[in-house]
mmCIF file of C-alpha atoms in Angstrom:
data_model
loop_
_atom_site.group_PDB
_atom_site.id
_atom_site.type_symbol
_atom_site.label_atom_id
_atom_site.label_comp_id
_atom_site.label_asym_id
_atom_site.label_seq_id
_atom_site.Cartn_x
_atom_site.Cartn_y
_atom_site.Cartn_z
ATOM 1 C CA MET A 1 -0.697 -11.933 26.154
ATOM 2 C CA ASN A 2 1.762 -10.488 28.576
ATOM 3 C CA SER A 3 3.274 -8.478 25.704
ATOM 4 C CA VAL A 4 -0.173 -6.944 24.879
ATOM 5 C CA LEU A 5 -0.946 -6.223 28.623
ATOM 6 C CA THR A 6 2.528 -4.440 28.773
ATOM 7 C CA ALA A 7 1.930 -2.471 25.816
ATOM 8 C CA LEU A 8 -1.447 -1.462 27.368
ATOM 9 C CA ARG A 9 0.124 -0.302 30.359
ATOM 10 C CA VAL A 10 2.739 1.747 28.456
ATOM 11 C CA PHE A 11 0.039 3.429 26.547
ATOM 12 C CA GLU A 12 -1.955 4.298 29.725
ATOM 13 C CA GLU A 13 1.159 5.668 31.357
ATOM 14 C CA VAL A 14 2.047 7.862 28.291
ATOM 15 C CA ALA A 15 -1.701 9.170 28.076
ATOM 16 C CA THR A 16 -1.555 9.986 31.811
ATOM 17 C CA THR A 17 1.757 11.696 32.150
ATOM 18 C CA GLN A 18 2.468 12.855 28.623
ATOM 19 C CA PRO A 19 4.917 14.180 27.397
ATOM 20 C CA VAL A 20 6.972 11.505 29.266
ATOM 21 C CA GLY A 21 10.329 9.913 28.139
ATOM 22 C CA LEU A 22 11.438 6.084 27.968
ATOM 23 C CA SER A 23 13.433 6.161 31.313
ATOM 24 C CA ASP A 24 10.249 7.458 33.279
ATOM 25 C CA VAL A 25 7.983 5.026 31.894
ATOM 26 C CA SER A 26 10.213 2.225 32.649
ATOM 27 C CA LYS A 27 10.761 3.298 36.364
ATOM 28 C CA ARG A 28 7.053 4.202 36.985
ATOM 29 C CA LEU A 29 6.010 0.740 35.361
ATOM 30 C CA ASP A 30 9.179 -1.281 36.564
ATOM 31 C CA VAL A 31 9.618 -2.666 33.236
ATOM 32 C CA PRO A 32 12.938 -2.911 31.504
ATOM 33 C CA LYS A 33 13.787 -0.220 29.123
ATOM 34 C CA SER A 34 14.372 -2.475 26.285
ATOM 35 C CA THR A 35 10.692 -3.855 26.669
ATOM 36 C CA VAL A 36 9.249 -0.273 26.954
ATOM 37 C CA GLN A 37 11.062 1.005 23.833
ATOM 38 C CA ARG A 38 9.532 -2.019 21.739
ATOM 39 C CA CYS A 39 6.238 -1.109 23.136
ATOM 40 C CA LEU A 40 6.622 2.624 22.215
ATOM 41 C CA LYS A 41 7.811 1.638 18.733
ATOM 42 C CA THR A 42 4.865 -0.726 18.248
ATOM 43 C CA LEU A 43 2.279 1.636 19.580
ATOM 44 C CA ALA A 44 3.735 4.401 17.428
ATOM 45 C CA GLU A 45 3.695 2.267 14.195
ATOM 46 C CA ALA A 46 -0.028 1.467 14.973
ATOM 47 C CA GLY A 47 -0.775 5.162 15.286
ATOM 48 C CA TRP A 48 -1.597 5.415 18.935
ATOM 49 C CA LEU A 49 1.613 7.302 20.061
ATOM 50 C CA ARG A 50 4.037 9.680 18.323
ATOM 51 C CA PRO A 51 7.281 11.467 19.540
ATOM 52 C CA SER A 52 6.671 14.880 20.891
ATOM 53 C CA THR A 53 7.446 17.777 18.557
ATOM 54 C CA THR A 54 8.302 20.116 21.485
ATOM 55 C CA ASN A 55 10.158 17.704 23.924
ATOM 56 C CA ALA A 56 12.912 15.752 22.385
ATOM 57 C CA GLY A 57 13.104 12.180 23.631
ATOM 58 C CA GLN A 58 9.614 12.132 24.904
ATOM 59 C CA TRP A 59 6.240 10.708 23.655
ATOM 60 C CA VAL A 60 2.494 11.607 23.497
ATOM 61 C CA ILE A 61 -0.698 10.175 22.464
ATOM 62 C CA THR A 62 -2.017 10.884 19.071
ATOM 63 C CA GLY A 63 -5.502 12.066 17.728
ATOM 64 C CA ARG A 64 -6.474 8.533 17.194
ATOM 65 C CA ALA A 65 -7.054 7.909 20.877
ATOM 66 C CA PHE A 66 -9.115 10.786 21.223
ATOM 67 C CA SER A 67 -11.098 10.191 18.150
ATOM 68 C CA LEU A 68 -12.178 6.490 19.712
ATOM 69 C CA GLY A 69 -12.777 8.166 23.070
ATOM 70 C CA SER A 70 -14.685 11.010 21.833
ATOM 71 C CA ALA A 71 -16.895 8.789 19.723
ATOM 72 C CA MET A 72 -17.633 6.835 22.674
ATOM 73 C CA SER A 73 -18.217 9.811 25.001
ATOM 74 C CA SER A 74 -20.439 11.552 22.514
ATOM 75 C CA GLY A 75 -22.122 8.452 21.246
ATOM 76 C CA ASP A 76 -25.257 9.361 23.225
ATOM 77 C CA ASP A 77 -25.653 12.297 20.885
ATOM 78 C CA LEU A 78 -24.640 14.864 23.562
ATOM 79 C CA ARG A 79 -22.463 16.808 20.969
ATOM 80 C CA GLU A 80 -25.181 16.645 18.140
ATOM 81 C CA VAL A 81 -27.773 18.021 20.438
ATOM 82 C CA ALA A 82 -25.759 20.678 21.899
ATOM 83 C CA LEU A 83 -23.999 22.021 18.792
ATOM 84 C CA SER A 84 -26.501 24.442 17.303
ATOM 85 C CA GLU A 85 -27.103 26.195 20.683
ATOM 86 C CA LEU A 86 -23.258 26.297 21.269
ATOM 87 C CA ASN A 87 -22.822 27.743 17.724
ATOM 88 C CA ARG A 88 -25.301 30.389 18.549
ATOM 89 C CA LEU A 89 -23.581 31.276 21.972
ATOM 90 C CA GLN A 90 -20.267 31.475 20.179
ATOM 91 C CA THR A 91 -21.494 33.886 17.666
ATOM 92 C CA GLU A 92 -23.417 35.838 20.242
ATOM 93 C CA THR A 93 -20.514 36.414 22.564
ATOM 94 C CA GLY A 94 -17.530 36.332 19.751
ATOM 95 C CA GLU A 95 -15.443 34.076 22.267
ATOM 96 C CA THR A 96 -14.413 30.487 22.084
ATOM 97 C CA VAL A 97 -16.839 27.905 23.308
ATOM 98 C CA HIS A 98 -15.313 24.612 24.661
ATOM 99 C CA LEU A 99 -17.659 21.477 25.345
ATOM 100 C CA ALA A 100 -16.233 18.651 27.584
ATOM 101 C CA VAL A 101 -17.513 15.421 29.077
ATOM 102 C CA PRO A 102 -16.313 13.904 32.399
ATOM 103 C CA ASP A 103 -13.865 11.198 32.704
ATOM 104 C CA GLY A 104 -13.231 10.351 36.326
ATOM 105 C CA ASN A 105 -11.651 13.192 38.234
ATOM 106 C CA GLU A 106 -11.309 15.179 35.008
ATOM 107 C CA LEU A 107 -12.999 16.220 31.762
ATOM 108 C CA VAL A 108 -12.108 15.588 28.293
ATOM 109 C CA LEU A 109 -12.545 18.272 25.572
ATOM 110 C CA ILE A 110 -14.586 16.791 22.571
ATOM 111 C CA GLU A 111 -15.593 19.900 20.782
ATOM 112 C CA ARG A 112 -14.276 23.577 20.348
ATOM 113 C CA LEU A 113 -16.005 26.488 18.307
ATOM 114 C CA ASP A 114 -13.269 29.136 17.873
ATOM 115 C CA SER A 115 -13.500 32.673 18.197
ATOM 116 C CA ALA A 116 -12.738 34.951 14.959
ATOM 117 C CA HIS A 117 -10.634 36.959 16.934
ATOM 118 C CA GLN A 118 -6.789 36.623 16.348
ATOM 119 C CA LEU A 119 -6.188 36.581 20.171
ATOM 120 C CA ARG A 120 -8.328 33.971 21.447
ATOM 121 C CA ALA A 121 -8.364 30.978 23.849
ATOM 122 C CA PHE A 122 -7.446 27.594 22.486
ATOM 123 C CA LEU A 123 -7.339 23.963 23.966
ATOM 124 C CA ALA A 124 -6.683 21.085 21.536
ATOM 125 C CA LEU A 125 -9.463 18.499 21.190
ATOM 126 C CA GLY A 126 -8.647 15.737 23.783
ATOM 127 C CA THR A 127 -7.229 17.954 26.425
ATOM 128 C CA ARG A 128 -7.794 16.797 29.900
ATOM 129 C CA LEU A 129 -9.183 19.487 32.339
ATOM 130 C CA PRO A 130 -8.637 19.544 35.909
ATOM 131 C CA LEU A 131 -11.731 20.103 38.147
ATOM 132 C CA HIS A 132 -10.231 22.575 40.335
ATOM 133 C CA ALA A 133 -8.708 24.951 37.764
ATOM 134 C CA ALA A 134 -10.830 24.885 34.648
ATOM 135 C CA SER A 135 -14.114 26.575 34.587
ATOM 136 C CA THR A 136 -15.821 23.604 33.068
ATOM 137 C CA GLY A 137 -14.220 21.544 35.712
ATOM 138 C CA LYS A 138 -15.524 23.703 38.526
ATOM 139 C CA ALA A 139 -19.066 23.514 37.097
ATOM 140 C CA TYR A 140 -18.773 19.886 36.888
ATOM 141 C CA LEU A 141 -17.416 19.651 40.626
ATOM 142 C CA ALA A 142 -20.261 21.821 41.988
ATOM 143 C CA SER A 143 -22.644 19.324 40.426
ATOM 144 C CA LEU A 144 -21.191 16.427 42.500
ATOM 145 C CA PRO A 145 -22.505 15.197 45.959
ATOM 146 C CA ASP A 146 -20.669 16.677 48.824
ATOM 147 C CA GLU A 147 -19.119 13.300 49.644
ATOM 148 C CA ARG A 148 -17.457 13.124 46.169
ATOM 149 C CA ILE A 149 -16.312 16.751 46.305
ATOM 150 C CA GLU A 150 -14.509 16.029 49.724
ATOM 151 C CA ASN A 151 -12.794 12.965 48.208
ATOM 152 C CA PHE A 152 -11.583 15.094 45.481
ATOM 153 C CA LEU A 153 -10.357 17.961 47.670
ATOM 154 C CA ALA A 154 -8.426 15.461 49.862
ATOM 155 C CA THR A 155 -6.244 14.743 46.695
ATOM 156 C CA GLU A 156 -3.286 16.628 45.710
ATOM 157 C CA LEU A 157 -4.345 19.745 43.843
ATOM 158 C CA PRO A 158 -1.538 21.250 41.597
ATOM 159 C CA SER A 159 -1.007 24.868 40.904
ATOM 160 C CA LEU A 160 -1.066 25.339 37.133
ATOM 161 C CA THR A 161 -0.722 29.156 37.315
ATOM 162 C CA GLU A 162 -0.188 31.719 40.039
ATOM 163 C CA HIS A 163 -3.960 32.242 40.117
ATOM 164 C CA THR A 164 -4.867 28.599 40.449
ATOM 165 C CA VAL A 165 -7.150 28.013 43.653
ATOM 166 C CA THR A 166 -5.767 25.052 45.592
ATOM 167 C CA ASP A 167 -6.928 25.629 48.998
ATOM 168 C CA PRO A 168 -9.926 23.129 49.864
ATOM 169 C CA ALA A 169 -11.679 25.882 52.011
ATOM 170 C CA ALA A 170 -11.682 28.408 49.257
ATOM 171 C CA LEU A 171 -12.702 25.880 46.746
ATOM 172 C CA ARG A 172 -15.693 24.994 49.074
ATOM 173 C CA GLU A 173 -16.744 28.675 49.116
ATOM 174 C CA GLU A 174 -16.499 28.850 45.329
ATOM 175 C CA ILE A 175 -18.542 25.683 44.824
ATOM 176 C CA ALA A 176 -21.148 27.112 47.078
ATOM 177 C CA GLU A 177 -21.187 30.293 44.910
ATOM 178 C CA ILE A 178 -21.326 28.123 41.532
ATOM 179 C CA ARG A 179 -24.388 26.258 43.069
ATOM 180 C CA ALA A 180 -26.127 29.547 43.856
ATOM 181 C CA ARG A 181 -25.820 31.355 40.580
ATOM 182 C CA GLY A 182 -25.569 28.273 38.294
ATOM 183 C CA TYR A 183 -22.360 29.011 36.413
ATOM 184 C CA ALA A 184 -18.645 28.771 37.425
ATOM 185 C CA VAL A 185 -15.852 31.405 36.408
ATOM 186 C CA THR A 186 -12.115 31.202 36.209
ATOM 187 C CA GLU A 187 -9.692 34.048 36.005
ATOM 188 C CA GLN A 188 -6.337 32.787 34.740
ATOM 189 C CA GLY A 189 -6.577 29.656 36.863
ATOM 190 C CA LEU A 190 -5.905 27.273 34.112
ATOM 191 C CA HIS A 191 -3.943 29.016 31.721
ATOM 192 C CA ASP A 192 -2.224 32.751 32.155
ATOM 193 C CA GLY A 193 -4.070 35.279 30.333
ATOM 194 C CA ILE A 194 -7.317 33.374 29.875
ATOM 195 C CA ALA A 195 -10.792 33.949 31.696
ATOM 196 C CA ALA A 196 -13.926 31.579 31.288
ATOM 197 C CA VAL A 197 -17.495 31.161 32.312
ATOM 198 C CA ALA A 198 -18.880 27.587 32.123
ATOM 199 C CA VAL A 199 -21.995 25.698 33.129
ATOM 200 C CA ALA A 200 -22.869 21.991 33.458
ATOM 201 C CA LEU A 201 -25.419 20.182 31.096
ATOM 202 C CA ARG A 202 -27.655 17.549 32.923
ATOM 203 C CA GLY A 203 -29.641 14.715 31.238
ATOM 204 C CA ARG A 204 -33.395 14.084 32.281
ATOM 205 C CA GLY A 205 -32.231 11.863 34.937
ATOM 206 C CA GLY A 206 -30.151 14.671 36.506
ATOM 207 C CA THR A 207 -26.733 13.334 35.743
ATOM 208 C CA VAL A 208 -24.217 15.792 34.397
ATOM 209 C CA ARG A 209 -23.547 14.675 30.718
ATOM 210 C CA GLY A 210 -20.974 17.322 30.028
ATOM 211 C CA CYS A 211 -20.038 21.102 30.663
ATOM 212 C CA PHE A 212 -19.404 23.974 28.334
ATOM 213 C CA SER A 213 -17.490 27.228 28.481
ATOM 214 C CA ILE A 214 -17.150 30.464 26.963
ATOM 215 C CA SER A 215 -13.218 31.211 27.138
ATOM 216 C CA GLY A 216 -11.254 34.156 25.874
ATOM 217 C CA PRO A 217 -8.608 36.460 26.831
ATOM 218 C CA ALA A 218 -8.627 37.985 30.423
ATOM 219 C CA SER A 219 -8.143 41.416 28.944
ATOM 220 C CA ARG A 220 -11.286 41.076 26.945
ATOM 221 C CA LEU A 221 -13.224 38.723 29.023
ATOM 222 C CA THR A 222 -13.150 40.933 32.081
ATOM 223 C CA PRO A 223 -15.128 40.408 35.369
ATOM 224 C CA ASP A 224 -17.628 42.926 34.566
ATOM 225 C CA LEU A 225 -19.069 40.486 31.691
ATOM 226 C CA PHE A 226 -19.121 37.566 33.941
ATOM 227 C CA ALA A 227 -22.950 37.975 34.847
ATOM 228 C CA ASP A 228 -23.942 38.670 31.291
ATOM 229 C CA TYR A 229 -21.949 35.701 29.900
ATOM 230 C CA GLY A 230 -23.243 33.551 32.849
ATOM 231 C CA ALA A 231 -26.791 34.441 31.796
ATOM 232 C CA LYS A 232 -26.228 33.743 28.279
ATOM 233 C CA ALA A 233 -24.600 30.183 29.121
ATOM 234 C CA LEU A 234 -27.506 29.303 31.377
ATOM 235 C CA ALA A 235 -30.034 30.188 28.712
ATOM 236 C CA ALA A 236 -27.956 27.994 26.144
ATOM 237 C CA ARG A 237 -27.992 25.260 29.027
ATOM 238 C CA ASP A 238 -31.669 25.336 29.240
ATOM 239 C CA ALA A 239 -32.236 25.129 25.590
ATOM 240 C CA ILE A 240 -29.935 22.085 25.234
ATOM 241 C CA GLU A 241 -31.276 20.379 28.197
ATOM 242 C CA ARG A 242 -34.785 20.465 26.856
ATOM 243 C CA ARG A 243 -33.521 18.321 23.947
ATOM 244 C CA LEU A 244 -31.250 16.126 25.933
ATOM 245 C CA PRO A 245 -32.719 12.297 26.685
#
């Protein structure tokens, strides 16, 4: 039983900090390197972890973990209900549409409808999105009660690009704007060169079930399009929410 618990701890550490190396996992968990190495090998053989293809000596989780999590997250038919409207939105705007669901203080990407443009926004399924930097994250953050927002703003907010907003006061102002207009925007706050417009999806009980965004190169998805794309996203949101249980 102890070996199983240790393997689970190793998996969780890799999932949280990936890509990560053997030594770092050992230090963070205070577990001998030899034990961590056995766990990594076992988890890799089982299909849950794999060596990073871009960072030698480091490990990442596989799509198997995402597939299971995605099935659980979208088990209430959110993806199925939303997909037709999101497809229409992607066709109408010509940009990539991402759908993500809440998971603690992050969102997890569960669907991506790609733009036909050669230059386009791209996030891998299973990507974890920070609430203060991603447009979907900000849309979700603005939907939360003020107490939860303050608790989140009291945590460390890393800068992912030079445009990432990390100042709590500035984020409070942005949250107020999102609540007033109904949609969130980011201009290169998550990735350099990418802009996005996003809205939150609520079930009939009022709980946010997910968020979706229209994302594209900042050179094409310019600020003069935000209001238009925001209106299109809100129309899609309304159509989806009418069908959500």
